[in-house]
Coordinates of N, CA and C in Angstrom, one line a residue:
Chain F
D1 N -87.2 2.0 -31.2 CA -88.4 1.9 -31.4 C -88.4 3.6 -32.0
G2 N -90.1 3.7 -32.6 CA -89.7 4.6 -32.9 C -90.8 5.5 -32.5
G3 N -90.7 6.9 -32.2 CA -91.3 7.3 -31.2 C -91.9 8.8 -31.0
I4 N -92.3 9.4 -30.2 CA -91.7 10.2 -29.6 C -92.1 10.7 -28.2
T5 N -91.2 11.2 -27.3 CA -90.9 11.6 -26.1 C -91.4 12.1 -25.3
Q6 N -92.2 12.6 -24.2 CA -92.4 13.9 -23.3 C -91.8 13.4 -22.4
S7 N -90.5 14.4 -21.9 CA -90.3 14.8 -20.2 C -90.8 15.9 -19.5
P8 N -90.2 15.9 -18.6 CA -90.8 14.6 -17.3 C -92.3 14.0 -17.6
K9 N -93.0 13.0 -17.3 CA -94.1 12.5 -17.0 C -95.5 13.4 -15.9
Y10 N -94.4 14.0 -15.0 CA -95.5 14.5 -13.7 C -94.2 16.1 -13.1
L11 N -94.7 17.4 -13.5 CA -93.7 18.3 -13.2 C -94.7 19.1 -12.3
F12 N -94.2 19.1 -10.9 CA -93.9 20.6 -10.2 C -94.2 21.7 -9.9
R13 N -94.7 22.5 -10.1 CA -93.7 23.7 -9.9 C -94.4 25.0 -9.3
K14 N -93.1 26.3 -8.7 CA -94.3 27.0 -7.9 C -94.6 27.8 -9.1
E15 N -95.6 28.5 -8.8 CA -96.3 30.3 -9.4 C -94.9 30.6 -9.0
G16 N -94.6 31.7 -10.5 CA -93.7 32.5 -10.9 C -92.7 31.8 -11.7
Q17 N -92.2 30.5 -11.8 CA -91.5 30.0 -12.0 C -91.0 29.7 -13.2
N18 N -90.7 30.2 -14.5 CA -90.2 29.1 -15.8 C -90.5 27.6 -15.7
V19 N -90.9 26.9 -16.4 CA -90.8 25.6 -17.0 C -90.6 25.6 -17.7
T20 N -89.3 24.0 -18.3 CA -89.3 23.9 -19.6 C -89.9 22.2 -19.5
L21 N -91.1 21.9 -21.1 CA -91.4 21.0 -20.7 C -90.1 20.0 -22.6
S22 N -90.2 18.0 -22.1 CA -89.0 18.3 -23.2 C -90.1 17.7 -24.1
C23 N -89.8 17.3 -25.4 CA -90.7 16.7 -26.5 C -89.3 16.4 -27.8
E24 N -89.3 15.2 -27.2 CA -88.5 14.5 -29.0 C -89.0 13.6 -29.3
Q25 N -88.6 13.6 -31.3 CA -88.6 12.6 -31.9 C -88.2 12.1 -32.7
N26 N -87.8 10.6 -32.8 CA -87.2 10.5 -34.0 C -87.9 9.3 -35.8
L27 N -88.9 10.0 -35.5 CA -89.4 9.6 -37.0 C -89.7 10.4 -38.4
N28 N -87.9 11.9 -37.7 CA -88.0 12.1 -39.6 C -88.9 13.3 -39.5
H29 N -90.0 13.1 -38.5 CA -91.0 14.1 -39.1 C -90.3 15.8 -39.1
D30 N -91.2 16.3 -39.8 CA -90.7 18.0 -40.3 C -91.9 19.0 -39.4
A31 N -92.9 18.1 -39.2 CA -94.3 19.5 -38.2 C -94.8 18.8 -36.8
M32 N -94.1 19.3 -36.2 CA -94.6 19.1 -34.8 C -95.5 20.2 -33.6
Y33 N -96.2 19.9 -33.0 CA -97.3 19.9 -32.4 C -97.1 20.7 -30.6
W34 N -97.5 21.2 -30.4 CA -97.8 21.0 -28.8 C -99.8 21.5 -28.4
Y35 N -99.8 20.0 -27.5 CA -101.4 20.9 -27.2 C -101.2 21.0 -25.4
R36 N -102.5 21.9 -25.3 CA -103.0 21.4 -24.3 C -104.1 21.0 -23.6
Q37 N -104.4 20.0 -22.9 CA -105.5 19.5 -22.5 C -106.1 20.2 -20.9
D38 N -107.4 20.4 -20.9 CA -107.8 20.2 -19.3 C -109.1 19.5 -19.8
P39 N -109.4 19.1 -18.4 CA -110.5 18.4 -18.7 C -111.9 19.7 -18.6
G40 N -113.6 18.7 -20.2 CA -114.1 19.8 -20.2 C -113.9 20.3 -21.6
Q41 N -112.6 20.2 -21.3 CA -111.6 22.1 -22.8 C -111.5 20.5 -24.9
G42 N -110.8 20.1 -24.4 CA -110.8 19.2 -25.1 C -109.5 19.1 -25.5
L43 N -108.9 18.8 -26.7 CA -107.4 19.6 -27.1 C -107.1 21.0 -27.2
R44 N -106.2 22.0 -27.5 CA -105.8 23.4 -28.0 C -105.0 23.2 -27.8
L45 N -104.6 24.0 -29.2 CA -103.1 24.0 -29.8 C -102.7 25.4 -29.4
I46 N -101.4 25.4 -28.6 CA -100.1 25.7 -28.6 C -99.3 26.9 -29.1
Y47 N -99.2 25.6 -30.0 CA -97.7 26.4 -31.0 C -97.4 25.0 -32.2
Y48 N -97.2 25.4 -33.2 CA -96.9 24.6 -34.1 C -95.0 24.3 -34.7
S49 N -94.7 23.4 -35.8 CA -93.8 24.3 -36.3 C -94.1 23.3 -37.4
Q50 N -93.7 23.7 -38.5 CA -93.7 23.2 -40.0 C -92.4 22.8 -40.6
I51 N -91.2 23.1 -39.7 CA -90.3 22.8 -40.0 C -89.0 24.0 -39.9
V52 N -87.8 22.8 -39.2 CA -86.2 23.6 -38.3 C -86.2 25.1 -37.6
N53 N -86.2 26.0 -37.7 CA -86.3 27.6 -37.2 C -87.7 28.5 -37.6
D54 N -88.5 27.5 -37.4 CA -89.5 28.2 -37.5 C -91.0 27.5 -37.2
F55 N -91.8 28.5 -36.5 CA -93.1 28.2 -35.5 C -93.6 29.0 -35.9
Q56 N -95.4 28.8 -35.4 CA -96.4 29.5 -35.7 C -97.0 29.6 -34.0
K57 N -97.9 30.5 -33.9 CA -98.4 30.5 -32.4 C -100.0 30.1 -33.2
G58 N -100.5 28.7 -31.5 CA -101.4 28.5 -31.8 C -102.8 29.2 -31.0
D59 N -103.9 28.8 -30.9 CA -104.5 29.6 -29.9 C -105.3 30.4 -28.7
I60 N -103.9 29.1 -28.5 CA -103.3 30.0 -27.0 C -101.8 29.8 -26.5
A61 N -101.5 30.9 -27.7 CA -100.6 31.4 -27.3 C -99.9 31.8 -25.7
E62 N -100.0 32.3 -25.9 CA -100.5 33.4 -24.9 C -99.7 32.3 -23.2
G63 N -98.4 33.6 -22.7 CA -98.4 32.7 -21.9 C -97.3 31.3 -22.4
Y64 N -96.7 30.8 -22.8 CA -96.1 29.6 -23.5 C -94.9 30.3 -24.9
S65 N -93.6 29.7 -24.9 CA -92.9 29.8 -26.1 C -91.5 28.6 -26.1
V66 N -91.6 28.4 -27.8 CA -91.7 27.3 -28.4 C -89.9 27.9 -29.2
S67 N -89.2 26.8 -29.3 CA -88.0 27.2 -30.1 C -88.0 25.4 -31.2
R68 N -87.1 25.7 -31.9 CA -87.2 24.6 -32.7 C -85.4 24.7 -33.7
E69 N -84.5 24.2 -33.3 CA -83.5 24.2 -33.7 C -82.8 23.2 -33.8
K70 N -83.5 22.0 -34.0 CA -83.3 20.6 -34.3 C -84.5 20.6 -35.2
K71 N -84.3 19.5 -35.8 CA -86.0 18.6 -36.6 C -86.3 17.2 -35.1
E72 N -85.4 17.3 -34.6 CA -85.9 15.9 -33.8 C -86.3 16.4 -32.0
S73 N -86.4 18.1 -31.6 CA -86.8 18.5 -30.5 C -87.1 19.5 -31.0
F74 N -89.3 19.4 -29.7 CA -89.5 21.2 -29.8 C -89.5 21.0 -28.1
P75 N -88.7 21.6 -27.7 CA -89.5 22.1 -26.1 C -90.1 23.2 -26.4
L76 N -91.0 23.5 -24.5 CA -92.2 24.0 -24.4 C -91.9 25.1 -23.3
T77 N -91.9 26.1 -23.1 CA -91.1 26.6 -22.4 C -92.7 27.3 -21.4
V78 N -93.3 27.3 -20.3 CA -94.6 27.7 -19.9 C -94.1 28.6 -18.3
T79 N -94.2 30.4 -19.3 CA -93.9 30.8 -18.6 C -94.8 31.5 -17.5
S80 N -93.9 32.2 -16.6 CA -95.0 32.8 -15.3 C -96.1 33.4 -15.6
A81 N -96.2 34.2 -17.4 CA -97.1 35.0 -17.4 C -98.2 34.3 -18.0
Q82 N -98.0 32.6 -18.2 CA -99.3 32.1 -18.0 C -100.3 32.0 -17.2
K83 N -102.1 32.4 -17.3 CA -102.3 32.6 -16.0 C -102.6 31.3 -15.4
N84 N -103.4 30.2 -15.6 CA -103.3 28.9 -15.3 C -102.6 27.7 -16.4
P85 N -101.7 28.0 -15.9 CA -100.6 26.5 -16.2 C -100.3 24.7 -16.4
T86 N -101.4 24.8 -14.8 CA -101.9 23.4 -14.5 C -103.1 22.8 -15.7
A87 N -102.2 21.8 -16.8 CA -102.6 20.9 -17.4 C -102.6 19.7 -18.1
F88 N -102.3 19.1 -18.2 CA -101.6 18.0 -19.6 C -101.1 18.5 -20.3
Y89 N -100.2 18.5 -21.0 CA -99.4 19.0 -22.4 C -99.3 17.7 -23.2
L90 N -99.6 17.7 -24.4 CA -99.2 16.5 -25.4 C -98.7 17.3 -26.5
C91 N -97.5 16.7 -26.9 CA -96.8 17.2 -28.3 C -97.3 15.7 -29.0
A92 N -97.2 16.8 -30.2 CA -97.4 15.5 -31.8 C -95.8 15.7 -32.4
S93 N -96.6 14.6 -33.8 CA -96.0 15.5 -34.5 C -96.5 14.8 -35.6
R94 N -96.0 15.3 -37.4 CA -96.9 14.4 -37.9 C -96.2 13.6 -39.4
G95 N -96.6 13.1 -39.9 CA -96.1 11.7 -40.5 C -96.1 12.3 -42.3
L96 N -96.0 11.3 -43.0 CA -96.1 11.9 -44.8 C -97.5 12.1 -45.1
A97 N -98.4 10.7 -44.2 CA -99.8 10.9 -45.0 C -100.8 12.2 -44.3
Y98 N -99.6 12.9 -43.6 CA -100.6 13.7 -42.8 C -101.5 13.7 -41.3
E99 N -101.1 11.9 -40.9 CA -100.9 11.7 -40.0 C -100.7 12.1 -38.7
Q100 N -101.3 12.8 -37.2 CA -100.7 12.9 -36.3 C -100.6 11.9 -34.4
Y101 N -99.5 11.9 -34.4 CA -98.8 10.8 -33.7 C -98.6 11.9 -32.9
F102 N -99.2 11.3 -31.2 CA -98.3 11.6 -30.0 C -97.7 11.6 -28.8
G103 N -97.3 12.3 -28.6 CA -96.4 11.1 -27.5 C -97.2 11.3 -25.5
P104 N -96.2 10.7 -25.1 CA -97.8 10.0 -23.5 C -97.9 11.3 -22.5
G105 N -97.2 12.6 -22.9 CA -97.6 13.9 -21.9 C -96.9 14.0 -21.1
T106 N -97.1 15.0 -20.4 CA -96.4 15.5 -19.3 C -97.2 16.1 -18.5
R107 N -97.9 16.1 -17.1 CA -98.8 16.5 -16.5 C -98.1 17.3 -15.4
L108 N -99.1 19.3 -15.6 CA -97.8 20.0 -14.7 C -98.7 20.3 -13.9
T109 N -98.2 21.0 -12.7 CA -99.1 21.3 -12.3 C -98.1 22.4 -11.0
V110 N -98.7 23.6 -10.8 CA -98.4 24.7 -10.3 C -99.7 25.0 -9.7
T111 N -98.4 25.5 -8.0 CA -99.1 25.7 -6.8 C -98.7 27.1 -6.7
Chain M
K1 N -113.6 29.4 -38.8 CA -112.7 28.2 -38.2 C -113.8 27.4 -38.4
Q2 N -112.5 26.1 -38.5 CA -113.6 24.7 -38.0 C -113.7 24.3 -36.8
E3 N -115.0 24.1 -36.4 CA -115.6 23.4 -35.7 C -116.1 22.5 -35.2
V4 N -115.6 21.2 -34.3 CA -115.8 19.2 -33.9 C -116.5 19.3 -33.2
T5 N -118.2 18.7 -34.2 CA -119.0 18.4 -32.0 C -118.9 17.1 -32.4
Q6 N -118.4 16.5 -31.3 CA -118.5 15.0 -31.0 C -119.7 14.5 -30.6
I7 N -121.2 13.8 -30.6 CA -121.7 13.1 -29.7 C -122.0 12.0 -30.1
P8 N -122.4 11.0 -28.9 CA -122.8 11.6 -27.6 C -121.3 11.8 -26.4
A9 N -121.2 12.2 -25.5 CA -120.2 12.9 -24.7 C -120.1 11.6 -24.0
A10 N -120.9 10.9 -23.2 CA -120.6 9.8 -22.8 C -121.4 8.4 -23.5
L11 N -121.1 7.8 -23.1 CA -122.1 6.0 -23.7 C -121.3 5.1 -23.2
S12 N -122.5 4.0 -22.3 CA -122.3 3.2 -21.1 C -123.0 1.9 -22.1
V13 N -121.9 0.3 -22.6 CA -122.6 0.0 -23.1 C -122.6 -1.5 -22.3
P14 N -123.2 -2.5 -22.8 CA -123.1 -3.9 -21.8 C -122.1 -4.6 -23.4
E15 N -120.8 -5.4 -22.6 CA -120.3 -6.5 -23.3 C -120.7 -6.6 -24.9
G16 N -119.9 -6.6 -25.8 CA -120.4 -7.9 -27.3 C -121.8 -6.6 -27.7
E17 N -121.5 -5.4 -27.5 CA -122.7 -4.6 -28.3 C -122.1 -4.2 -29.3
N18 N -123.2 -3.8 -30.3 CA -121.8 -2.9 -31.8 C -121.9 -1.9 -31.2
L19 N -122.0 -0.2 -31.9 CA -122.0 0.8 -31.9 C -121.5 1.9 -32.2
V20 N -122.0 3.0 -32.1 CA -121.5 4.2 -33.4 C -121.3 4.8 -32.1
L21 N -119.2 5.6 -32.7 CA -119.6 6.9 -32.5 C -119.6 7.8 -33.0
N22 N -120.3 9.1 -33.0 CA -120.8 9.9 -34.2 C -119.7 11.0 -33.7
C23 N -119.1 12.0 -35.5 CA -118.3 13.3 -35.1 C -118.9 14.1 -36.5
S24 N -119.2 14.8 -36.7 CA -119.5 16.1 -37.6 C -118.3 17.3 -37.0
F25 N -118.6 18.1 -38.7 CA -117.7 19.1 -38.8 C -117.9 20.4 -39.8
T26 N -117.8 21.5 -39.2 CA -118.9 22.5 -39.7 C -118.1 22.8 -41.0
D27 N -117.0 22.7 -41.8 CA -116.1 22.7 -43.5 C -115.8 21.5 -43.6
S28 N -116.5 21.2 -44.9 CA -116.4 20.3 -45.6 C -115.0 20.5 -46.5
A29 N -114.6 22.0 -46.5 CA -113.3 21.1 -47.2 C -112.2 20.4 -46.6
I30 N -112.3 19.6 -45.9 CA -111.7 18.9 -45.6 C -110.3 18.0 -45.8
Y31 N -109.1 17.6 -45.7 CA -108.0 17.0 -46.3 C -107.9 16.1 -45.9
N32 N -108.2 15.8 -44.5 CA -109.0 13.9 -43.3 C -109.2 14.2 -42.9
L33 N -109.4 13.0 -41.9 CA -110.3 13.3 -41.0 C -109.5 11.9 -40.1
Q34 N -108.9 12.0 -38.5 CA -108.4 11.4 -37.9 C -109.0 10.8 -37.2
W35 N -109.7 9.4 -35.8 CA -110.0 8.9 -34.8 C -108.7 8.8 -33.9
F36 N -109.0 8.8 -32.7 CA -107.8 8.4 -31.8 C -108.9 8.3 -31.0
R37 N -107.8 7.0 -30.4 CA -108.5 7.0 -28.7 C -107.6 7.0 -27.3
Q38 N -107.9 8.0 -26.9 CA -107.3 8.3 -25.2 C -108.2 6.9 -24.0
D39 N -106.7 6.1 -23.1 CA -107.3 6.7 -22.1 C -107.1 7.8 -21.2
P40 N -107.1 7.3 -19.5 CA -106.7 8.3 -18.8 C -105.4 8.6 -18.7
G41 N -105.3 9.8 -18.5 CA -103.7 10.5 -17.8 C -102.5 10.0 -19.3
K42 N -103.1 9.5 -20.2 CA -101.8 8.9 -21.3 C -102.7 9.8 -22.5
G43 N -101.2 9.5 -23.0 CA -101.4 10.4 -25.1 C -102.6 9.9 -26.0
L44 N -102.5 10.5 -27.0 CA -103.4 9.9 -28.1 C -102.9 9.1 -28.8
T45 N -103.4 7.8 -29.2 CA -103.1 6.6 -29.9 C -104.2 6.9 -31.3
S46 N -103.2 6.5 -32.3 CA -104.3 7.1 -33.7 C -104.5 5.7 -34.4
L47 N -106.0 6.1 -35.0 CA -106.8 4.2 -35.1 C -107.1 4.3 -36.2
L48 N -107.3 5.4 -37.0 CA -107.5 5.5 -38.1 C -107.8 7.5 -38.9
L49 N -107.5 6.6 -39.7 CA -107.0 7.9 -40.8 C -107.6 7.6 -42.0
I50 N -108.8 8.8 -42.3 CA -109.0 8.3 -44.0 C -108.7 10.0 -44.4
Q51 N -108.0 9.3 -45.9 CA -107.9 10.7 -46.5 C -109.4 11.2 -47.4
S52 N -109.3 12.3 -47.8 CA -110.3 13.3 -48.2 C -111.2 12.1 -49.3
S53 N -110.0 11.7 -50.6 CA -111.0 10.7 -51.1 C -111.8 9.5 -50.9
Q54 N -111.5 9.2 -49.9 CA -112.2 7.6 -49.4 C -113.2 8.2 -48.2
R55 N -113.8 6.8 -48.7 CA -115.5 6.6 -48.4 C -115.7 5.7 -46.5
E56 N -114.1 5.1 -46.2 CA -114.6 4.6 -44.8 C -112.9 4.3 -45.4
Q57 N -112.8 3.7 -43.2 CA -111.4 2.8 -43.1 C -111.8 1.4 -42.2
T58 N -110.8 0.7 -42.1 CA -111.2 -0.3 -41.7 C -109.4 -0.7 -40.8
S59 N -110.2 -1.2 -39.1 CA -109.1 -1.8 -39.0 C -109.5 -2.6 -37.2
G60 N -109.2 -4.3 -37.9 CA -109.9 -5.0 -36.9 C -111.3 -5.2 -36.7
R61 N -111.5 -4.9 -35.1 CA -113.5 -4.5 -35.4 C -114.0 -2.6 -35.2
L62 N -112.7 -2.4 -35.8 CA -113.1 -0.7 -36.2 C -113.5 -0.5 -37.1
N63 N -114.5 0.7 -37.4 CA -114.9 0.8 -39.5 C -115.1 2.8 -38.9
A64 N -114.3 3.4 -39.8 CA -114.9 4.6 -39.9 C -115.6 4.7 -41.4
S65 N -116.4 5.6 -41.2 CA -116.7 6.4 -42.2 C -116.9 7.8 -42.3
L66 N -116.7 8.5 -43.4 CA -116.6 9.6 -43.4 C -118.1 9.7 -44.8
D67 N -118.6 11.0 -45.1 CA -119.3 11.4 -45.4 C -118.7 13.4 -45.8
K68 N -118.3 13.8 -46.2 CA -117.8 15.1 -46.6 C -118.5 16.0 -46.8
S69 N -119.8 15.6 -47.8 CA -120.7 16.8 -48.3 C -121.5 16.7 -47.3
S70 N -121.9 16.2 -46.2 CA -122.7 16.0 -44.7 C -122.1 17.0 -43.9
G71 N -120.4 16.5 -43.9 CA -119.8 16.9 -42.8 C -120.0 16.4 -41.5
R72 N -120.0 14.9 -41.5 CA -120.1 13.4 -40.9 C -118.7 12.6 -40.6
S73 N -118.7 12.0 -39.5 CA -118.1 10.5 -40.1 C -118.4 10.0 -39.0
T74 N -118.6 8.3 -38.7 CA -118.9 7.9 -37.7 C -117.3 7.1 -37.4
L75 N -117.7 6.2 -36.3 CA -116.5 5.2 -35.6 C -117.4 4.3 -35.1
Y76 N -117.4 3.0 -35.8 CA -117.9 1.9 -36.0 C -116.9 0.5 -35.2
I77 N -117.8 0.4 -33.3 CA -117.0 -0.9 -32.7 C -117.7 -1.9 -32.8
A78 N -117.8 -2.7 -33.5 CA -118.2 -4.5 -33.4 C -118.1 -5.1 -32.0
A79 N -119.0 -5.5 -31.8 CA -118.8 -6.4 -30.9 C -117.2 -5.3 -29.3
S80 N -118.4 -5.2 -29.3 CA -117.2 -4.0 -28.0 C -117.0 -5.2 -26.5
Q81 N -115.6 -4.4 -25.7 CA -115.5 -5.4 -24.0 C -115.0 -4.4 -24.0
P82 N -114.6 -4.5 -22.8 CA -114.5 -3.6 -21.5 C -113.1 -3.2 -21.8
G83 N -112.3 -3.3 -22.7 CA -110.5 -2.9 -23.2 C -111.0 -1.6 -24.1
D84 N -111.6 -2.0 -24.6 CA -112.3 -0.6 -25.4 C -112.6 1.0 -25.0
S85 N -113.2 0.2 -23.8 CA -112.9 1.4 -22.4 C -112.1 2.3 -23.1
A86 N -112.7 3.8 -23.6 CA -111.3 5.2 -23.2 C -112.7 6.5 -24.1
T87 N -111.7 7.8 -24.3 CA -112.3 7.9 -24.7 C -111.7 8.8 -26.2
Y88 N -113.1 8.8 -27.0 CA -112.3 8.5 -28.6 C -113.5 9.8 -28.8
L89 N -112.0 10.4 -29.6 CA -111.6 11.9 -30.7 C -111.6 11.8 -31.7
C90 N -112.7 12.6 -32.2 CA -112.5 12.5 -34.3 C -111.5 14.0 -34.1
A91 N -110.2 14.2 -35.1 CA -110.0 15.4 -35.8 C -110.3 15.5 -37.0
V92 N -109.9 16.9 -37.2 CA -110.0 17.7 -38.9 C -108.5 19.0 -38.9
P93 N -108.2 19.1 -39.7 CA -107.3 20.3 -40.2 C -108.4 21.4 -39.7
D94 N -108.2 22.3 -40.0 CA -109.1 23.8 -39.6 C -108.8 24.0 -41.0
S95 N -108.0 24.0 -41.6 CA -107.7 24.0 -43.4 C -106.3 23.0 -43.9
G96 N -106.7 23.0 -45.1 CA -106.1 21.7 -46.3 C -105.4 21.2 -45.6
N97 N -103.8 21.6 -45.0 CA -103.0 20.9 -43.9 C -102.9 21.4 -43.1
T98 N -103.6 22.0 -42.4 CA -102.4 22.9 -40.9 C -102.7 22.1 -39.9
P99 N -103.0 22.3 -38.7 CA -103.1 21.9 -37.8 C -104.7 21.2 -37.5
L100 N -104.9 20.2 -36.5 CA -106.0 19.4 -36.4 C -106.7 19.9 -35.9
V101 N -108.0 20.6 -35.2 CA -109.6 20.2 -35.0 C -109.9 19.6 -33.8
F102 N -110.0 19.2 -32.5 CA -110.4 18.3 -32.2 C -111.8 18.5 -32.1
G103 N -113.5 16.8 -31.6 CA -113.6 17.4 -30.9 C -113.4 17.1 -29.4
K104 N -114.0 17.5 -28.4 CA -113.6 17.0 -27.0 C -114.1 15.4 -26.6
G105 N -114.8 14.7 -27.3 CA -115.1 13.0 -27.4 C -115.7 12.4 -26.8
T106 N -115.6 11.2 -27.1 CA -116.6 10.3 -26.6 C -115.9 9.3 -25.3
R107 N -116.7 9.6 -24.3 CA -115.6 8.4 -23.8 C -116.6 7.5 -23.3
L108 N -116.2 6.7 -23.8 CA -117.2 5.3 -23.6 C -116.5 4.4 -22.1
S109 N -117.6 4.0 -21.6 CA -117.1 2.3 -21.4 C -118.3 1.0 -21.4
V110 N -117.5 0.4 -21.6 CA -118.1 -1.5 -21.9 C -118.5 -1.8 -20.8
I111 N -119.1 -2.5 -20.1 CA -119.3 -3.3 -18.9 C -119.4 -4.5 -19.2
A112 N -118.8 -5.3 -18.5 CA -118.6 -6.5 -18.6 C -119.7 -7.6 -17.7

C-alpha cells in the first residue's frame, strides 16, 4: 500500500524535553510538509522540503527543526524552545499533479 | 499573502438534503484548489483537486466548482448521508506551486 505513515499516533512528553515525530512516505514524492493543527486555528505550516537535503521554514518554524536526508523520510523535532508544543501534527507530501496527501497525524501532549 | 475563508463554520442538515460549502480566497492567481475531508482525530483525505484551467470536478456525490476571477469555490454534496459528517477544508497554494494555505474548515453534521 502506498501512503504516508506517521508514528507514534500519541506521544506524551515532559516540558523541557525534545521529541522527534516520524514521517515516512513510499509515494516517491519529492516535496514533503509538516503542519500543526490547533482547535479553531486551522492548519499552519511549520517546515517544508522540496527536495532531499533542502528545507524551508514555514509560518511557525520557531522551536522546531527538521532534516531531509532521504526522500522517504522527513522527521520533525519539537524542541524545548517551542512554547506551546501540545497539538496535532500532520505530515503531507505532494504528488506530480500538485495534489497533497496527508498522513494520519501524531497527537503530542506536553505536560 | 493568500488568505482562505470558509463559510459557514458549522452546518447541520437532515439526511438526504443537498448542500453547498463555500470557500473564498484573496489572490485569484492560484495554481489549483483542493478540497479535503477530516474526521475527528484523523488526517486529511483529499476529495477533489481542481486545476486553475478547470471549472469543476466531480467525484460521486461531490461536485466542486472553481471561479478564479471571483476568488471562490463551492463544494456541492448531493443527497447527504450521516457518513458525510466531518470537517471539510479547502486549500490553495500561497503562490504558484508553493505550500497550501488552508481555510479553517466547515464542520458538517448530517442528522439521520
